[in-house]
mmCIF file of C-alpha atoms in Angstrom:
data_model
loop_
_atom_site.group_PDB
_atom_site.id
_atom_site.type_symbol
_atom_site.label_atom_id
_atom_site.label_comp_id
_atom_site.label_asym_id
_atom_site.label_seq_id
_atom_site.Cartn_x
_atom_site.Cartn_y
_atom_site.Cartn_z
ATOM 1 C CA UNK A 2 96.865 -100.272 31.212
ATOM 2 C CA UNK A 3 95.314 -97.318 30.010
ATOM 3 C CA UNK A 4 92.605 -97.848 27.333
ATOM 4 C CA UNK A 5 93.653 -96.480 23.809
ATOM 5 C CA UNK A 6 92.058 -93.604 23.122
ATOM 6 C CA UNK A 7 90.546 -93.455 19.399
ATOM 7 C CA UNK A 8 92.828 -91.566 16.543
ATOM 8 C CA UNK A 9 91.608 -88.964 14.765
ATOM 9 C CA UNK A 10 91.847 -88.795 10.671
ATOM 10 C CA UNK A 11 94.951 -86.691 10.095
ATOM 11 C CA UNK A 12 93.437 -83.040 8.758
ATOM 12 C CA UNK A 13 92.908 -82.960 4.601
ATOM 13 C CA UNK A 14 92.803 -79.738 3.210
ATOM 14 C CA UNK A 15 88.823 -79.410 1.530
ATOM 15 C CA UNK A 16 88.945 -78.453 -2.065
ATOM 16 C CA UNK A 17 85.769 -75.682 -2.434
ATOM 17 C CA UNK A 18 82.851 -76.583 -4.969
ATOM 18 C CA UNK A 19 83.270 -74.859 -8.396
ATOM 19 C CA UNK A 20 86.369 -73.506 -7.547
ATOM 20 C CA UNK A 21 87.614 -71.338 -11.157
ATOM 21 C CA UNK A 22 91.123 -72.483 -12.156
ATOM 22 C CA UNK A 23 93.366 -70.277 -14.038
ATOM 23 C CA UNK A 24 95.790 -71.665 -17.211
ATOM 24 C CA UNK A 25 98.883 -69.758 -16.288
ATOM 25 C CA UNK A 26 100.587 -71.377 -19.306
ATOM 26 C CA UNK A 27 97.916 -69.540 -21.605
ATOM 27 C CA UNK A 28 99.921 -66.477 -22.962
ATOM 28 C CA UNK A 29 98.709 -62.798 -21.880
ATOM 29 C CA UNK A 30 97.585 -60.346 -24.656
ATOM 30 C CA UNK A 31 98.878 -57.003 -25.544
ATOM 31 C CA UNK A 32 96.069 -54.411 -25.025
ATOM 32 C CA UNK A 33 98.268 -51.598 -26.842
ATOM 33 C CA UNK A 34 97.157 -51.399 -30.276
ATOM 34 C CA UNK A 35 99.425 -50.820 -32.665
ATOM 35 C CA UNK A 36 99.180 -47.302 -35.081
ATOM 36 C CA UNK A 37 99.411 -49.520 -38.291
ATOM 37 C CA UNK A 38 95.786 -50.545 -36.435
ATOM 38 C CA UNK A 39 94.486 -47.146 -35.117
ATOM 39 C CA UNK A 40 95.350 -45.957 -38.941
ATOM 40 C CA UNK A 41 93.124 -48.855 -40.586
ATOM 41 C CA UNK A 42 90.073 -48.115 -37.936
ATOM 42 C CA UNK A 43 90.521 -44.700 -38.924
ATOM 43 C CA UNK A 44 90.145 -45.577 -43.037
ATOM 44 C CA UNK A 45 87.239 -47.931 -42.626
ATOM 45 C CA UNK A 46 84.856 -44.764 -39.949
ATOM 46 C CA UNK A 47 85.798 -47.706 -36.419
ATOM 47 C CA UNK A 48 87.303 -45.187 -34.584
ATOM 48 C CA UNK A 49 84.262 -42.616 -34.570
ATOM 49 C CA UNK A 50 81.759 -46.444 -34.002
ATOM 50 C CA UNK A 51 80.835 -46.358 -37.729
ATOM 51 C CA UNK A 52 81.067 -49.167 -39.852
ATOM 52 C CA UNK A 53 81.304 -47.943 -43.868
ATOM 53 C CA UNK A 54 79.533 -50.231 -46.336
ATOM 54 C CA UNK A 55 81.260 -51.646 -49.662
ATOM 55 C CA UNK A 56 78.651 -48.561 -51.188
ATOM 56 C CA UNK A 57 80.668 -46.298 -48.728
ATOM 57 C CA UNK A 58 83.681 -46.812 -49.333
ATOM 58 C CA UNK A 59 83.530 -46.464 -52.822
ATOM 59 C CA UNK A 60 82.404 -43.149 -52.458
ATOM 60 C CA UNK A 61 85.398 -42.430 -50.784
ATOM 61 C CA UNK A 62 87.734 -43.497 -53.066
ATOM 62 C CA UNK A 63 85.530 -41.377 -55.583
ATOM 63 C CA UNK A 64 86.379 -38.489 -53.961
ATOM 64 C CA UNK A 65 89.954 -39.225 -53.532
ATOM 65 C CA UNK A 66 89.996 -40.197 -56.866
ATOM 66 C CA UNK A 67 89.289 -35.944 -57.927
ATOM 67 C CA UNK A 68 92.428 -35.311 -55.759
ATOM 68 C CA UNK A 69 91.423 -34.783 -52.133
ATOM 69 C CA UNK A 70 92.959 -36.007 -49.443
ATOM 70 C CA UNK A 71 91.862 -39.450 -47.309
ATOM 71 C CA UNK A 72 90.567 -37.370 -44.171
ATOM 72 C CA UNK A 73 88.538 -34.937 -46.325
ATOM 73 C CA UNK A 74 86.564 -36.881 -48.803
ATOM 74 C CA UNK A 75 85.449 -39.252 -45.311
ATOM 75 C CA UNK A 76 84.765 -36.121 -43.300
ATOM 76 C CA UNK A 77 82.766 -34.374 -46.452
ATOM 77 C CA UNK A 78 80.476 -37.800 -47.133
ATOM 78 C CA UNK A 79 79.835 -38.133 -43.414
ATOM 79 C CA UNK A 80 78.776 -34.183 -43.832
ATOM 80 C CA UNK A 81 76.206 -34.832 -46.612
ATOM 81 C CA UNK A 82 75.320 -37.919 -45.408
ATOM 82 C CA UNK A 83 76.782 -40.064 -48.044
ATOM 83 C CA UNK A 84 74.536 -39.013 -50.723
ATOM 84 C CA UNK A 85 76.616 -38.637 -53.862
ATOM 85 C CA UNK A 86 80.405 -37.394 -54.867
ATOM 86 C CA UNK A 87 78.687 -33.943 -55.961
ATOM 87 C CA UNK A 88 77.240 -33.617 -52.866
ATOM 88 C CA UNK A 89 80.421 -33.971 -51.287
ATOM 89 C CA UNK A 90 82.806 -31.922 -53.630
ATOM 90 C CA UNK A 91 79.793 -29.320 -53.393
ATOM 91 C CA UNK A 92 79.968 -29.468 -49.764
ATOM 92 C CA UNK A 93 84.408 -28.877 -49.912
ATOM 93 C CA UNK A 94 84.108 -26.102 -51.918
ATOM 94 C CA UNK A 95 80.900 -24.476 -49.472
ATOM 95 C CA UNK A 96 83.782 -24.670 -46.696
ATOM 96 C CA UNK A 97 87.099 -23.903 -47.952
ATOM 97 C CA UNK A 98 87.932 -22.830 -44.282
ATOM 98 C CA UNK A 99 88.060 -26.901 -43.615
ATOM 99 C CA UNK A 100 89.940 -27.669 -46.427
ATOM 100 C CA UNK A 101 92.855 -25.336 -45.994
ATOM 101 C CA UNK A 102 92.782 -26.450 -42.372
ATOM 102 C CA UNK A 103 93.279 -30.417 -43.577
ATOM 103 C CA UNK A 104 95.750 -29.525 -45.770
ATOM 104 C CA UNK A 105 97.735 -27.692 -42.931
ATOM 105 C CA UNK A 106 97.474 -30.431 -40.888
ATOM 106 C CA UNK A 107 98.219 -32.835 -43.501
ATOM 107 C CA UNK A 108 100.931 -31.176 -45.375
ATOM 108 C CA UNK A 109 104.186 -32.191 -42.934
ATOM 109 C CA UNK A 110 104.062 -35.758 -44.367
ATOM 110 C CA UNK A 111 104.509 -33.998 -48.114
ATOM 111 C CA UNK A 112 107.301 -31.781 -47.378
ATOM 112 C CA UNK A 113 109.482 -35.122 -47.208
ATOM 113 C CA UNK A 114 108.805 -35.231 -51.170
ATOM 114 C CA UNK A 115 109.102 -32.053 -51.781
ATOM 115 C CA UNK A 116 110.832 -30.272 -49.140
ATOM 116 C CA UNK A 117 111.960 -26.850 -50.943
ATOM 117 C CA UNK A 118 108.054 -26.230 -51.189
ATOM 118 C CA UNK A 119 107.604 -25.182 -47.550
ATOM 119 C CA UNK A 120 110.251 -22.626 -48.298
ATOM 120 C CA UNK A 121 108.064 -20.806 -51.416
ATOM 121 C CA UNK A 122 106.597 -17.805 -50.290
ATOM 122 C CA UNK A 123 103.166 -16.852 -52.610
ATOM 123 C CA UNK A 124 100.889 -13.686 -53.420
ATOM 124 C CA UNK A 125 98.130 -12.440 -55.428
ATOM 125 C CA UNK A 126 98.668 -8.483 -56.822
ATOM 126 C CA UNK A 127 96.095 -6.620 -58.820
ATOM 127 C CA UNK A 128 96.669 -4.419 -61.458
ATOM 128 C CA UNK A 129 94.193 -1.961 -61.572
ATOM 129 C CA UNK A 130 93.979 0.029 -64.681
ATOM 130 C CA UNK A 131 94.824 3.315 -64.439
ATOM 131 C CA UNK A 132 93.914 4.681 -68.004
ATOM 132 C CA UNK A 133 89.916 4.377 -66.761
ATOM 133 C CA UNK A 134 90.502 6.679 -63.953
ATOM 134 C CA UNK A 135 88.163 4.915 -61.258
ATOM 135 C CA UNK A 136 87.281 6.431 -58.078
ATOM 136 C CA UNK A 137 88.293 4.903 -54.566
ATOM 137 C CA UNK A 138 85.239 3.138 -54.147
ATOM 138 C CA UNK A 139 84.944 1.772 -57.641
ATOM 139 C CA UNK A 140 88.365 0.525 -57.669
ATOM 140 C CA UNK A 141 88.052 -1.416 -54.411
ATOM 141 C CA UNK A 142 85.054 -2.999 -56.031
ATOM 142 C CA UNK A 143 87.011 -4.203 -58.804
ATOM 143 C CA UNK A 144 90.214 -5.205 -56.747
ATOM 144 C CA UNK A 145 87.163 -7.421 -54.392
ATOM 145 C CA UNK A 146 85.978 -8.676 -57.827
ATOM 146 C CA UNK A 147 89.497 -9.990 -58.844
ATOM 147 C CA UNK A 148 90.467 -11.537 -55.534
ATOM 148 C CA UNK A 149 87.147 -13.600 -54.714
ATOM 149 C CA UNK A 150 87.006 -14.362 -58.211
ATOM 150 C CA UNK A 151 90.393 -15.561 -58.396
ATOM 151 C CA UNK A 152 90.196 -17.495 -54.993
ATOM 152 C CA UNK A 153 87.626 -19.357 -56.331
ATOM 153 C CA UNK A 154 89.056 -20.328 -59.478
ATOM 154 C CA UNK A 155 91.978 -21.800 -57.418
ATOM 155 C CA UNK A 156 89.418 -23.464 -55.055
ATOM 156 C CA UNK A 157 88.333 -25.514 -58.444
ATOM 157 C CA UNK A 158 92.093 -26.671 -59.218
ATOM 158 C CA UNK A 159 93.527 -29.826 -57.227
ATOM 159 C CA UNK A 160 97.002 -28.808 -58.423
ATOM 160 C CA UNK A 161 96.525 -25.175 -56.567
ATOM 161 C CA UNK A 162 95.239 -26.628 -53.338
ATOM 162 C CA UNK A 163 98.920 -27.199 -51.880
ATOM 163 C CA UNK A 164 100.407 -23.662 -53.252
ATOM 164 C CA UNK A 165 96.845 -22.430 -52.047
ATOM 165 C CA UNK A 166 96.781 -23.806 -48.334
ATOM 166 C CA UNK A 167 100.924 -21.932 -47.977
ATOM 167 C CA UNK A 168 99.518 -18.613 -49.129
ATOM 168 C CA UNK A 169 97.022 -18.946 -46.473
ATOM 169 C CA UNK A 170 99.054 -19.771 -43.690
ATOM 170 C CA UNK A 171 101.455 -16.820 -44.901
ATOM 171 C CA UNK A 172 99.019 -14.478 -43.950
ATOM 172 C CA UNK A 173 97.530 -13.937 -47.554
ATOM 173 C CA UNK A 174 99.463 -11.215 -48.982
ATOM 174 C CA UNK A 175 98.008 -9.015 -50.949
ATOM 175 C CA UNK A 176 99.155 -6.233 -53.476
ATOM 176 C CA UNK A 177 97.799 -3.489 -55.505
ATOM 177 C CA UNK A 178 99.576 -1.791 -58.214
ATOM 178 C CA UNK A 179 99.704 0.781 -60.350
ATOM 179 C CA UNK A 180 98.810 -0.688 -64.660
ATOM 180 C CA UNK A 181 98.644 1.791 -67.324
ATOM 181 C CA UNK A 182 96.119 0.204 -69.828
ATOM 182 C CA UNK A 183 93.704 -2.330 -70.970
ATOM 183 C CA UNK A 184 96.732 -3.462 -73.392
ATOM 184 C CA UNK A 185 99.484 -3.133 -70.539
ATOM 185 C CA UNK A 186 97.185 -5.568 -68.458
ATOM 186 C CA UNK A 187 96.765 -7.980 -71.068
ATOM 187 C CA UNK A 188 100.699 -7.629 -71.831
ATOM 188 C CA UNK A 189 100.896 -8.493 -68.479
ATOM 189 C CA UNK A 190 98.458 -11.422 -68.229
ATOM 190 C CA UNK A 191 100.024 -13.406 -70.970
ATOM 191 C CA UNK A 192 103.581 -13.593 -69.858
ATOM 192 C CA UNK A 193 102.091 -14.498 -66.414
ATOM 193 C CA UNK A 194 100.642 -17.577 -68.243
ATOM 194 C CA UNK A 195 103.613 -18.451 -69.422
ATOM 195 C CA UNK A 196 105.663 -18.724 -66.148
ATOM 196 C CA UNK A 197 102.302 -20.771 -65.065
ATOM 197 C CA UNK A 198 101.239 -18.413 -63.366
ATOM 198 C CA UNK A 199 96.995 -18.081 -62.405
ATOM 199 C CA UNK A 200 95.330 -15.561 -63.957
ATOM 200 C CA UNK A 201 92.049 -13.322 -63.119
ATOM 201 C CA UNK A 202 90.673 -11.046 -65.085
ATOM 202 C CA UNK A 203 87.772 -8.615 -64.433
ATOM 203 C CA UNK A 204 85.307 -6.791 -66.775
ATOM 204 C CA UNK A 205 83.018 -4.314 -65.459
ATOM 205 C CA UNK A 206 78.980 -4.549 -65.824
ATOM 206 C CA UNK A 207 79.527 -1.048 -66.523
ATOM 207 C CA UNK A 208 76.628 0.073 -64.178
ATOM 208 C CA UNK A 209 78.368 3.307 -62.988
ATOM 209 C CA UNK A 210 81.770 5.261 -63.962
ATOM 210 C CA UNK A 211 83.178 2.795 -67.183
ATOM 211 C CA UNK A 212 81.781 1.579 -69.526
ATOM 212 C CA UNK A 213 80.409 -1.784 -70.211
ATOM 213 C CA UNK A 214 82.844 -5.108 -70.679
ATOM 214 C CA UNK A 215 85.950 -2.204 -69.269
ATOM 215 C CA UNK A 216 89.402 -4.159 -68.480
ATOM 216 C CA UNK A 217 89.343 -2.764 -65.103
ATOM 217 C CA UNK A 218 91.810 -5.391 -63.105
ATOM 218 C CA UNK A 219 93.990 -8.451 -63.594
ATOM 219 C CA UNK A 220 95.017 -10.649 -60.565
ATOM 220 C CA UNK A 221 97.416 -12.695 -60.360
ATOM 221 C CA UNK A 222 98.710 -15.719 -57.958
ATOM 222 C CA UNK A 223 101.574 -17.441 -57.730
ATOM 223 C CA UNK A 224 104.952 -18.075 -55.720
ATOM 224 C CA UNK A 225 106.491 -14.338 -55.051
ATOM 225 C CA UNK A 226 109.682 -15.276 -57.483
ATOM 226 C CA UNK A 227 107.765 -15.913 -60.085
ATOM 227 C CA UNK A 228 105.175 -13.003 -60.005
ATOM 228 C CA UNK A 229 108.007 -10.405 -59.054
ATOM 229 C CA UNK A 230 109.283 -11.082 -62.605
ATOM 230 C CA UNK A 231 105.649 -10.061 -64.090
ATOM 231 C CA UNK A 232 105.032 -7.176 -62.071
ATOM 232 C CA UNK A 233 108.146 -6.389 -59.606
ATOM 233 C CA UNK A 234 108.637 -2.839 -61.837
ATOM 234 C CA UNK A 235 105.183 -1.527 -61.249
ATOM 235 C CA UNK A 236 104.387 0.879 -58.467
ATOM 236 C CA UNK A 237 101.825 0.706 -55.786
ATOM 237 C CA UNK A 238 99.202 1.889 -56.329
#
């Protein structure tokens, strides 16, 4: 008889120190974040990395308060450094180019509310006064005096900034015509006010040509309806 040779353990697999285990049952996060999220990291400065204190965002909703919109009164306190509300109102109405360009981007979401806005077409005219018999030069002094003049008095009113930011991205028409007096312009100026329409008007220094405290031009803004009724029977100038 042959000897029995020795058995060998059967083979058991070896289980490796430290090896990690994995809960599969543990459910799997959704990366994506959702835009109701983007939208609130966006209100409180996350998305850029900045963090706005309580003192911060009051200041914002200062701003908003004066009638500006969300993205602007952030983007004009980051500008001045969150200083004050003045600083940052002061700082809109330094860059009106910005503004107009918010309110552009901004405005789709409005037209929903108030859709037969986007269909108002707007102008400014100037009625020079023809009585005072200005020279070329002179009269597009005055006619630069009335727009910039009356730009900037829109610039001050909230309720203008919509009506405004359209004109703009109509291409800013702009008229000249043809008034006969200083009592024709004021004629002219006061039924303009009462269609609600914005008014300019400009008195000359009286420096060269007129004389001093002249009515030499009124401007006025508004949708093109509404102005046509005030001036559509005067000629060009």
């Amino acid at each position: 008889m042959n000897p029995e040779e020795p058995k060998e353990p059967p083979n058991e697999p070896i289980e490796p120190a430290n090896t990690p285990t994995v809960d599969t049952s543990a459910p799997v996060s959704d990366q994506q974040t959702s835009s109701e999220q983007v939208g609130a990291e966006s209100a409180n400065g996350q998305n850029s990395g900045t963090h706005l204190s309580p003192i911060q965002l009051q200041l914002v909703k200062d701003v908003i308060n004066l009638g500006y919109s969300n993205e602007l009164a952030l983007y004009a306190l980051e500008r001045v450094n969150f200083e004050s509300v003045n600083d940052a109102v002061n700082w809109i109405l330094d860059n009106p180019g910005y503004q107009l360009a918010s309110l552009a981007l901004t405005s789709s979401s409005d037209e929903e509310d108030n859709p037969s806005e986007m269909f108002n077409l707007y102008k400014m005219v100037f009625v020079v006064n023809s009585e005072l018999r200005m020279g070329v030069g002179k009269i597009a002094a005055q006619v630069g005096h009335g727009a910039l003049g009356l730009y900037q008095l829109l610039q001050r009113q909230p309720e203008h900034y919509e009506s405004l930011g359209y004109w703009c991205l109509q291409g800013q028409p702009k008229i000249v015509l043809k008034g006969r007096n200083a009592d024709h312009l004021l004629s002219l100026k006061l039924l303009a006010e009462e269609k609600n329409l914005s008014c300019y008007t400009v008195h000359d220094a009286g420096r060269t040509q007129v004389a001093s405290g002249s009515f030499t031009v009124l401007s006025i803004f508004g949708a093109r309806s509404l102005v046509d009724l005030v001036t559509g029977e005067l000629q060009l100038l």
